[in-house]
XYZ file of N, CA and C in Angstrom:
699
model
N 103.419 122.428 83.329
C 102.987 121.434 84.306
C 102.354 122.147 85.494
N 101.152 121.383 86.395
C 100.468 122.384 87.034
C 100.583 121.446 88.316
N 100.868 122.188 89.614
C 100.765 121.423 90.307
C 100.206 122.010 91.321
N 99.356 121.488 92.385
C 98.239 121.866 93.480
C 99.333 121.963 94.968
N 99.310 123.510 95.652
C 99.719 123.544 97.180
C 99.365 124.167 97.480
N 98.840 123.855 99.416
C 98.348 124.979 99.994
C 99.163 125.136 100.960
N 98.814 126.291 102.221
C 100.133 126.332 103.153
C 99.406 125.344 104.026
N 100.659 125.241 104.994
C 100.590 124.308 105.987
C 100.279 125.291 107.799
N 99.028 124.625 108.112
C 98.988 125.743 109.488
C 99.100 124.376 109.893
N 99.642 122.954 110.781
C 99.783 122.157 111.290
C 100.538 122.522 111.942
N 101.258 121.275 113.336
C 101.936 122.065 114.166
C 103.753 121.899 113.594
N 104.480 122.101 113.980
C 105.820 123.033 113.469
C 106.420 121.549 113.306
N 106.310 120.064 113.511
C 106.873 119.023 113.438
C 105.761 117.878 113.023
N 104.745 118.044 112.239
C 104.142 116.963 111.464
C 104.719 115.804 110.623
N 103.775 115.037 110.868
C 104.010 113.413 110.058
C 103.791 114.454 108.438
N 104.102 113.830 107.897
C 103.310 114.418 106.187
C 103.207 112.717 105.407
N 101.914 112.676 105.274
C 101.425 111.217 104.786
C 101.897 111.654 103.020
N 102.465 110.758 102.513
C 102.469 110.313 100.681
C 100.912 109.562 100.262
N 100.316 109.891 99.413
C 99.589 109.129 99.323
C 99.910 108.401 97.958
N 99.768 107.010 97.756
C 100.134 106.646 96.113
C 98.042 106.619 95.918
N 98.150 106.405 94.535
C 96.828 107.007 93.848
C 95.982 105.271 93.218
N 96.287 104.658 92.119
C 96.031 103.808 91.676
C 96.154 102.586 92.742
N 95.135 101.981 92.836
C 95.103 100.421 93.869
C 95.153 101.323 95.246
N 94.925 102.546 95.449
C 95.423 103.131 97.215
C 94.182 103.787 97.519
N 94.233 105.012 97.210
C 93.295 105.944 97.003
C 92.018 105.586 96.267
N 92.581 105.531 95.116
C 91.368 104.933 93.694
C 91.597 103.682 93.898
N 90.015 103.222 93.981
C 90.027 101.570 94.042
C 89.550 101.217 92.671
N 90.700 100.847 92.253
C 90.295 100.432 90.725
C 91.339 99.117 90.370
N 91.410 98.572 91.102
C 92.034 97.271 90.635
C 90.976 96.282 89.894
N 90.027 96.871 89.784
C 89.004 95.394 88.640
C 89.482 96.878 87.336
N 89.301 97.780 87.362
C 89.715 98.693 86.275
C 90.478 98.395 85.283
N 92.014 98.220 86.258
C 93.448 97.851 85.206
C 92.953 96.654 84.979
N 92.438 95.565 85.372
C 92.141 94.510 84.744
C 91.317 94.179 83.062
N 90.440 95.246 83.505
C 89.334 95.252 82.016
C 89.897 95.767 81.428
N 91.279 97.141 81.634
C 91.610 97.552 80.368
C 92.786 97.120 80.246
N 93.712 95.968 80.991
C 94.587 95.349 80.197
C 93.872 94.435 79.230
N 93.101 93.830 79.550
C 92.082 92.687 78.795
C 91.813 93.211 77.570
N 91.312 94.476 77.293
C 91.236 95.395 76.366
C 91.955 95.933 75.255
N 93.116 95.148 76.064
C 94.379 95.706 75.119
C 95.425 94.804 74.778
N 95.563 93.717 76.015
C 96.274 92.720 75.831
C 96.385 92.157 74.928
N 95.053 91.386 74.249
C 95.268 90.376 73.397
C 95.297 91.402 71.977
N 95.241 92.539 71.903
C 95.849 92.854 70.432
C 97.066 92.428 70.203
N 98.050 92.539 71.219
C 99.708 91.914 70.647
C 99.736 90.575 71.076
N 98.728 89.621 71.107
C 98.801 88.441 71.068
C 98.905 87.799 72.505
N 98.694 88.658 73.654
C 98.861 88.233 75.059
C 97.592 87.768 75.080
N 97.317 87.029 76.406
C 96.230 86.354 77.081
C 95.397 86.715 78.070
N 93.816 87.202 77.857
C 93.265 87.634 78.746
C 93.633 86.888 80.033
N 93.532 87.956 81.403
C 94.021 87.284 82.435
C 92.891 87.458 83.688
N 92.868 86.981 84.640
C 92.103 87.150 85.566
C 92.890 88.230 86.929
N 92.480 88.767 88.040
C 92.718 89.219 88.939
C 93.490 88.560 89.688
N 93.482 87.816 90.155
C 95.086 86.852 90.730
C 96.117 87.055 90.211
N 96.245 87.012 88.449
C 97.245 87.008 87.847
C 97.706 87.907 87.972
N 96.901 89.596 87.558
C 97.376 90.622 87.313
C 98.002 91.192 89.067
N 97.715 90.869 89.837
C 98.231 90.880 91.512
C 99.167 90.352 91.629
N 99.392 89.102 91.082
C 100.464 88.263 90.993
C 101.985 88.985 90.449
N 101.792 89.229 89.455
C 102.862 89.398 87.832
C 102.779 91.331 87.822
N 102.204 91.796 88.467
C 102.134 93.610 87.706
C 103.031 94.195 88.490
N 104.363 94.648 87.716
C 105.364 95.216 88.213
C 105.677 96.462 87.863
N 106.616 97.664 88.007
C 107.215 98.421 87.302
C 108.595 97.929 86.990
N 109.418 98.143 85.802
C 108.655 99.413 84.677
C 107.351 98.380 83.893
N 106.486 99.156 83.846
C 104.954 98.643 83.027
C 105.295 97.574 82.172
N 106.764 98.289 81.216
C 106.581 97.609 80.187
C 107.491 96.113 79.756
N 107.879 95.914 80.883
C 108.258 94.500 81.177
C 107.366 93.721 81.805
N 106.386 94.041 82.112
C 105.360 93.365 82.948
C 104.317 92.896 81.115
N 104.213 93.729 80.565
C 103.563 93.520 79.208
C 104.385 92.454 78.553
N 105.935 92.135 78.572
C 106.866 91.390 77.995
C 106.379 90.172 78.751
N 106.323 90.196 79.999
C 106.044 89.080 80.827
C 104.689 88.230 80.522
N 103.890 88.650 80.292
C 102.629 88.241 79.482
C 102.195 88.391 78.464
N 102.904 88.346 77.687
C 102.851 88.272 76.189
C 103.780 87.259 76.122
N 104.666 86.941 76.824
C 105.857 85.836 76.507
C 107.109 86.316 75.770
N 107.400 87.719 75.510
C 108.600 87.412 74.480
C 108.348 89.323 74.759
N 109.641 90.342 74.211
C 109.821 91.395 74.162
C 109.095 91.796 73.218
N 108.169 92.853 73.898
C 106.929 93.793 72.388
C 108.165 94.633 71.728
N 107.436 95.071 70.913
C 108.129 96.207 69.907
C 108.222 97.283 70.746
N 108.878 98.595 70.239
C 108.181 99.845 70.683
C 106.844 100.154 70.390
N 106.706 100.077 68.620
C 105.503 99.947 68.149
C 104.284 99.476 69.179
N 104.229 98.532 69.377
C 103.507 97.647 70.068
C 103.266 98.392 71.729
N 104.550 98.833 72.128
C 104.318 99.402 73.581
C 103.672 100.314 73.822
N 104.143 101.330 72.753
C 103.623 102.820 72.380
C 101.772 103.149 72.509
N 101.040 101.799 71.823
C 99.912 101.960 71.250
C 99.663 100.925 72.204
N 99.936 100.180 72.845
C 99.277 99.312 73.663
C 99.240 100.262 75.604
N 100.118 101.020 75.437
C 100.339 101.991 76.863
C 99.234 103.086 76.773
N 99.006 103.620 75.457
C 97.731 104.574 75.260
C 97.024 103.815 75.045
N 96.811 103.204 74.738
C 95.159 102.208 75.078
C 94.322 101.662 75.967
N 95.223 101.529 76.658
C 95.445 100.840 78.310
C 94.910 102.372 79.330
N 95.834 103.325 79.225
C 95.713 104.401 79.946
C 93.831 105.134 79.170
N 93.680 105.642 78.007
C 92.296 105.530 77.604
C 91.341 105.080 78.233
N 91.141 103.555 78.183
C 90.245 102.988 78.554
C 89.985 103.440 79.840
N 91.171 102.957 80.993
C 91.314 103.319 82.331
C 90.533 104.616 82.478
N 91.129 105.807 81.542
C 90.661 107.245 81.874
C 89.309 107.122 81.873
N 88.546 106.542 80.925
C 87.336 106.394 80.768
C 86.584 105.599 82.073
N 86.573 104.909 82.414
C 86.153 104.075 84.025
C 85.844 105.206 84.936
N 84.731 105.070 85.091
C 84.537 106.344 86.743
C 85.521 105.938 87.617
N 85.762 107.239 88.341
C 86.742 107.120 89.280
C 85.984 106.794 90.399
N 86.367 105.812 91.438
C 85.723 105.628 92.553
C 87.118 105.521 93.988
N 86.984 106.690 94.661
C 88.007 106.696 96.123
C 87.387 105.178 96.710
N 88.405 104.530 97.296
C 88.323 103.842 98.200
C 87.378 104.103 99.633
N 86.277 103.333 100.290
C 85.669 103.882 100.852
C 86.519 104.564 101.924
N 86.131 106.080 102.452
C 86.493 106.501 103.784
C 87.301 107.024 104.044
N 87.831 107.305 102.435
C 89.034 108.210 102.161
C 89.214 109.391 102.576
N 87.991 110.188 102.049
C 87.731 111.254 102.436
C 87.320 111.979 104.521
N 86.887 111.429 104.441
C 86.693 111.164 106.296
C 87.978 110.434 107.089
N 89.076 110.234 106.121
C 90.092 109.674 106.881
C 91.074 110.809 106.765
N 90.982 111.889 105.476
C 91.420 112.609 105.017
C 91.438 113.919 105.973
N 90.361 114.162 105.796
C 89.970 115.298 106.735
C 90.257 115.003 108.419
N 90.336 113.807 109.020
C 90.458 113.383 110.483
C 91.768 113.631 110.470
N 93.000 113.235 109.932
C 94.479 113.521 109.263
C 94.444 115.180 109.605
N 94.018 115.767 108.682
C 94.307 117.396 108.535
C 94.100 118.123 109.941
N 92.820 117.325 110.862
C 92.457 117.950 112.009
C 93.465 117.614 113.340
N 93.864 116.849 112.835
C 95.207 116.005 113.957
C 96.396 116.962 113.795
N 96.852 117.594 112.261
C 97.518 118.852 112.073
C 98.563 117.973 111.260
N 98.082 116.797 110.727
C 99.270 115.774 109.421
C 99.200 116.662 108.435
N 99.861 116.622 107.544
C 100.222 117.254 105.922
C 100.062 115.982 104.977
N 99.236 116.084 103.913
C 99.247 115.125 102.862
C 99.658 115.940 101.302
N 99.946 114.669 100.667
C 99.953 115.276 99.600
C 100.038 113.779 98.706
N 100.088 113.738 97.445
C 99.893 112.720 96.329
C 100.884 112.789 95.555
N 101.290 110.997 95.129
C 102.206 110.793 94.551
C 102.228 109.525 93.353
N 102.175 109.680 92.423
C 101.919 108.445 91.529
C 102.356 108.462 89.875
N 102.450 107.060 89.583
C 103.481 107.388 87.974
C 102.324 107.313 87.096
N 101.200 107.714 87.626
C 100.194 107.933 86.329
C 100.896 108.957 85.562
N 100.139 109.179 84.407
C 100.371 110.534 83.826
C 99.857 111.691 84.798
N 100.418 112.877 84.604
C 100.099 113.961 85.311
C 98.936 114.470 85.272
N 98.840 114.952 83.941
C 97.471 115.988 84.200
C 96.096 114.643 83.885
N 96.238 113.718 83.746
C 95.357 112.539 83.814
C 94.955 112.498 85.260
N 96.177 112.703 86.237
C 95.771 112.274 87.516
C 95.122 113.878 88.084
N 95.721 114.390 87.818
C 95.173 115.963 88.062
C 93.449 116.146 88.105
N 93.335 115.193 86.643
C 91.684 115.387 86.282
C 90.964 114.496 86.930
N 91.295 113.099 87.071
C 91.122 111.771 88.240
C 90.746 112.086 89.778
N 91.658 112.907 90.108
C 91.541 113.564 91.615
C 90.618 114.667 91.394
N 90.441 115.621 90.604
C 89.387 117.136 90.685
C 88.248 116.230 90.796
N 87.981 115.378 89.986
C 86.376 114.578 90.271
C 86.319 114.225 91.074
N 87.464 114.086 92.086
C 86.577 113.683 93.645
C 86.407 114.144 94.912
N 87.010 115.650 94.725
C 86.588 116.378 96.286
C 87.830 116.456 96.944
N 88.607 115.956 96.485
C 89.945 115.543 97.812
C 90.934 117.066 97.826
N 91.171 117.166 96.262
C 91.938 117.780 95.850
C 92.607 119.040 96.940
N 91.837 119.940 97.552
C 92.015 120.641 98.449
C 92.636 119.797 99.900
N 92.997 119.078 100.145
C 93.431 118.587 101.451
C 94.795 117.653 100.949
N 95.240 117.733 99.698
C 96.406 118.134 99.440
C 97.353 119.174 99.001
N 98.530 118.822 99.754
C 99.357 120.130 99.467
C 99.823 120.083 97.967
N 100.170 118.790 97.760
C 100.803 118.673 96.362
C 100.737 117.445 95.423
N 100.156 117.599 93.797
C 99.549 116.394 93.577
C 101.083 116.007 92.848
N 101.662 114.903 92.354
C 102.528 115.285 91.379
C 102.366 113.386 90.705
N 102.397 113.828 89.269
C 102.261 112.027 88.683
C 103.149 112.207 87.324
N 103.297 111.336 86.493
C 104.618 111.543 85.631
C 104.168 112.465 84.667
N 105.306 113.022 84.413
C 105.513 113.580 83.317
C 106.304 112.973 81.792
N 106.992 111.898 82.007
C 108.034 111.325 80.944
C 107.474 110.024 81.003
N 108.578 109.024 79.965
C 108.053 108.436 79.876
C 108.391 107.600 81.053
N 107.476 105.718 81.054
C 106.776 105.153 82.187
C 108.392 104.979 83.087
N 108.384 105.557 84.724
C 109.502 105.004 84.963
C 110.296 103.672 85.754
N 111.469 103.599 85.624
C 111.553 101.826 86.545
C 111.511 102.131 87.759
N 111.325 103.023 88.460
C 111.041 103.228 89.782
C 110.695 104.285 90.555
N 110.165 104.224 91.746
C 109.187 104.949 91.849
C 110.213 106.262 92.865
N 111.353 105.605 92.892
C 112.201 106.686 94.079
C 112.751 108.036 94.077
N 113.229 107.838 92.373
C 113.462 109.478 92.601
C 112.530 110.349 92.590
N 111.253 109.670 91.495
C 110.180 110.682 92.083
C 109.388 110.825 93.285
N 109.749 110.108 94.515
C 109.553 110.201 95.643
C 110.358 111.691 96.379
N 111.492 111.329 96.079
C 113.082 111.981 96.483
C 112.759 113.512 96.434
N 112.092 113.457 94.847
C 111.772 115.000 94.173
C 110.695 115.787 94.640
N 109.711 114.538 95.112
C 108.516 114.988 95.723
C 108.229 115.747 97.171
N 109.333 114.663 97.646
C 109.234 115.337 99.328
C 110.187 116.781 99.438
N 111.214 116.786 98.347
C 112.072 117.864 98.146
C 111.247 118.823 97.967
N 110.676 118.945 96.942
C 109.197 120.254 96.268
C 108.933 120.625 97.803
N 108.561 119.552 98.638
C 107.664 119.942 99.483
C 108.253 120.499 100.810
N 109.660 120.336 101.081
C 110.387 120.925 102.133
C 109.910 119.784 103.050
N 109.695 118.095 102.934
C 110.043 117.634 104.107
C 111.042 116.923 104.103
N 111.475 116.481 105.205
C 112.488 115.375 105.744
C 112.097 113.855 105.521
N 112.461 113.431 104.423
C 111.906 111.625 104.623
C 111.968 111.173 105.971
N 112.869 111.227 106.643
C 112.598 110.799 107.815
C 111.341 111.120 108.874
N 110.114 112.008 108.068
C 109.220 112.080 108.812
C 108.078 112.043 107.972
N 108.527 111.281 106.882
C 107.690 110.957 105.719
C 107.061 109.769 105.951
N 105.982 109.208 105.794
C 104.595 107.752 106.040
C 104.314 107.913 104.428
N 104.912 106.707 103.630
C 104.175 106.659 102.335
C 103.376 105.386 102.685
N 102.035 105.297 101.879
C 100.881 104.713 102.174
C 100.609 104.087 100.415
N 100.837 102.878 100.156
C 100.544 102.805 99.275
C 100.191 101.258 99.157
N 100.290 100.739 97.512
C 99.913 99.556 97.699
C 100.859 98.133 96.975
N 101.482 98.443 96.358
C 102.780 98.206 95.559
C 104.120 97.694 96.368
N 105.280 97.163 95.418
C 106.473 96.712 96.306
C 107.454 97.863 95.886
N 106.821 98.503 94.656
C 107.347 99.651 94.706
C 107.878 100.890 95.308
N 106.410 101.194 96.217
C 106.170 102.085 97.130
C 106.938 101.692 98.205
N 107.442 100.343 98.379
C 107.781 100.239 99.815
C 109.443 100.168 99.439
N 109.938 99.642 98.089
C 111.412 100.013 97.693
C 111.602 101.614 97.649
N 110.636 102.208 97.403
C 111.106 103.614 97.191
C 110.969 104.607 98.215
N 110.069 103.907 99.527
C 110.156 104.728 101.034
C 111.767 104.422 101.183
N 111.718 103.128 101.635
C 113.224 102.680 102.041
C 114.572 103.646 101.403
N 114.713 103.745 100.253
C 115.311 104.086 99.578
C 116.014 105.808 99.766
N 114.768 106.521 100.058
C 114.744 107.702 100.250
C 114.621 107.886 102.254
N 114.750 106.494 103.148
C 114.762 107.338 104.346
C 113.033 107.181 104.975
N 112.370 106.934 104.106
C 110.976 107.102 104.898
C 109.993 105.787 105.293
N 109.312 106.031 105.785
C 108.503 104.532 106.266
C 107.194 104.557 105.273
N 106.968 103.287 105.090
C 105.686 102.445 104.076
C 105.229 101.659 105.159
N 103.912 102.040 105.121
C 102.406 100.846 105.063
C 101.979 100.652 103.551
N 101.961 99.256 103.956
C 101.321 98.749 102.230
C 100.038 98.398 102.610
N 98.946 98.668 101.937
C 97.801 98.403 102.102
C 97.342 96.604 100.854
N 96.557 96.349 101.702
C 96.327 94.641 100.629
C 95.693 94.562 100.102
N 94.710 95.560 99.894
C 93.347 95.331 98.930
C 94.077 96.045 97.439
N 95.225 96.346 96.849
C 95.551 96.888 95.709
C 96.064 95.983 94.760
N 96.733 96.712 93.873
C 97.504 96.163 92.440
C 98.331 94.722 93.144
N 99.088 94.642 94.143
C 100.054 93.502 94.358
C 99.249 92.511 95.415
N 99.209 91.213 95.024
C 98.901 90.477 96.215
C 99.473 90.736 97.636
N 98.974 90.458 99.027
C 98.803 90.318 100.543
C 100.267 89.664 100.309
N 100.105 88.491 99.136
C 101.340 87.502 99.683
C 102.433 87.879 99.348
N 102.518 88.898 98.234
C 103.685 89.530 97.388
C 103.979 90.800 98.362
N 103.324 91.501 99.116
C 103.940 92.366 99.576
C 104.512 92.180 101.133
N 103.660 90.826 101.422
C 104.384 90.205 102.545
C 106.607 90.082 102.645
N 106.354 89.558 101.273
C 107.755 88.930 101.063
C 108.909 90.227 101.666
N 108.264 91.570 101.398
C 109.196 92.691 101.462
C 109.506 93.217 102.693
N 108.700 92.364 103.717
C 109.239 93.011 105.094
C 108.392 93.769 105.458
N 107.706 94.787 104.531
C 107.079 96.411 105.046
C 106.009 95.864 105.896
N 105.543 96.874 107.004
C 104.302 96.673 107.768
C 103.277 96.592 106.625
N 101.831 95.906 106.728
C 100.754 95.980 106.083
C 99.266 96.208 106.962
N 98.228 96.335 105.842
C 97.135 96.970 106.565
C 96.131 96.293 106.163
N 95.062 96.096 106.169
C 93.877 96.153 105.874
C 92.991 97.176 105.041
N 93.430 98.223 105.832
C 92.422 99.255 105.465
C 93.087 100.618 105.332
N 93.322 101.712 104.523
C 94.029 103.041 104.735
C 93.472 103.685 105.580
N 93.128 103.402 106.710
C 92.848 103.742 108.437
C 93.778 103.350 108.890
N 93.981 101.974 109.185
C 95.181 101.116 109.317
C 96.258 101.349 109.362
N 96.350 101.816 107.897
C 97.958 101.838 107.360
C 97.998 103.466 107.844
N 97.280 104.160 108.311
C 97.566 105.565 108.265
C 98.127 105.792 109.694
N 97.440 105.233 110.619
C 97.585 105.097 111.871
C 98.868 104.281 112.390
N 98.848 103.238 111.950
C 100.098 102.320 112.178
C 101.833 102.991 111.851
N 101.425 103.636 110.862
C 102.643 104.512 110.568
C 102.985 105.670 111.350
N 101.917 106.030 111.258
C 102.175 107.409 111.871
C 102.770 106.636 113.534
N 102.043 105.602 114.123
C 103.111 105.068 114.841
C 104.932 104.691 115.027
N 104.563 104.173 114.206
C 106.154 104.092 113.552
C 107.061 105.087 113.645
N 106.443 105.730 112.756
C 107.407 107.431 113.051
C 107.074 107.749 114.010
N 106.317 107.868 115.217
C 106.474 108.109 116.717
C 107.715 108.119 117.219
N 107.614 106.856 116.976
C 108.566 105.328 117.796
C 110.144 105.774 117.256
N 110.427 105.903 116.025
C 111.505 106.445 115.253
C 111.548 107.601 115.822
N 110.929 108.799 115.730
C 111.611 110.156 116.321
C 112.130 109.915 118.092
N 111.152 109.371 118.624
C 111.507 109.151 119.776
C 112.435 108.314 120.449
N 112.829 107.525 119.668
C 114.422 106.544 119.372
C 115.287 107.490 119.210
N 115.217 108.653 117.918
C 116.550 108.975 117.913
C 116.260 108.217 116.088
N 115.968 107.125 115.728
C 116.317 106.446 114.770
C 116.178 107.360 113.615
C-alpha cells in the first residue's frame, strides 16, 4: 500500500483540514448517478434520478443497493454490481470542484496541513488525485483498502493517528452524514458542504455547520476550532 507525505514547515499549532474526496473535492455527483444507472437495473433495481440518489445514498454501500432494489442482493450480485459501479466511475474524467486548487494552496500559505481521506478504493483514489495536480499539497492520501466499510470513523481515527494530529484540532470538510458522524466520533469538527452525494436537507437534520462552497466550509471551521482552542473546549 502506498501512501503520499510531506513534512510539515507550518507553524508549531496548525488547523490540519481532512479532506473527503467523492461529492467534496471531485465533483462528480452526476458521475455516481450514470454509473449506478449502469449497473442498477442489472439486479432488477430502477434507474433513478439525482434527488433520489441524494436522498437514499448511505454507507455501508451495500444496503443502500438493498434499499433500491427492494429486497437483500446476493453476494453474487454485490460483488459484480460494486465492480461495475466503481469501473464505470473510474472511467469518467475526473473533474476537482471549482477552486480547489487556489483554495488549496491559500490553506498551505496560511501554514494549515491537509491531507485526504475517503472509502474509495485506494490506489483508485491514488490514480484519481495524480490526474489532478493536488497531490503534492497533501501530506497524506489514504482510501480503503478492505472491503466497503459501515463507517467512516475508524478510518478517520487511523488517519489522523498516521498523521500525529490531535482530533481536537482536526476540520473534516466533507459532504456526507457520514463525515460528520465520524468527526464527532473521533473529537473533531465537520463542515458539510451541499453541493455533494447527500441532500442540503439531509445533512441539515445532523446538526453539523454547512457551506455552500469549500471556501466556506474551510474558513468557517477553521473558525470553530479558533473558538474551541480558545474556550478551552
Amino acid at each position: 500500500m502506498t501512501h503520499r507525505t510531506t513534512n510539515n514547515t507550518g507553524p508549531t499549532s496548525p488547523i490540519h483540514l481532512v479532506w473527503d474526496w467523492n461529492g467534496t473535492m471531485r465533483d462528480d455527483l452526476d458521475d455516481h448517478v450514470a454509473a449506478l444507472n449502469a449497473t442498477l437495473p442489472r439486479i432488477g433495481g430502477p434507474r433513478i434520478d439525482t434527488a433520489t440518489y441524494r436522498a437514499l445514498h448511505a454507507v455501508p454501500i451495500r444496503g443502500f443497493y438493498d434499499a433500491l432494489v427492494g429486497r437483500t442482493i446476493t453476494d453474487e450480485e454485490w460483488s459484480h454490481s460494486n465492480a461495475e459501479f466503481l469501473d464505470v466511475l473510474h472511467r469518467r474524467p475526473v473533474r476537482l470542484r471549482s477552486g480547489v486548487r487556489q483554495l488549496m494552496l491559500g490553506l498551505r500559505a496560511a501554514g494549515h496541513r491537509q491531507s485526504l481521506l475517503s472509502l474509495a478504493p485506494h490506489e483508485r483514489l491514488l490514480t484519481e488525485v495524480a490526474t489532478t495536480g493536488i497531490g503534492g499539497l497533501l501530506e497524506r492520501i489514504d482510501g480503503r483498502t478492505g472491503e466497503p466499510a459501515h463507517s467512516k470513523a475508524p478510518a478517520l481515527a487511523a488517519h489522523l493517528a498516521a498523521l500525529g494530529v490531535e482530533p481536537g484540532r482536526a476540520l473534516v470538510i466533507g459532504d456526507s452524514l457520514d463525515d460528520a458522524v465520524a468527526a464527532q466520533e473521533v473529537g473533531a469538527v465537520a463542515v458539510l458542504h451541499t453541493g455533494g452525494l447527500h441532500s442540503a436537507e439531509r445533512l441539515a437534520a445532523a446538526g453539523t455547520p454547512l457551506a455552500g462552497t469549500l471556501r466556506e466550509a474551510a474558513e468557517r471551521g477553521i473558525a470553530l476550532l479558533n473558538t474551541r482552542q480558545g474556550t478551552g473546549r
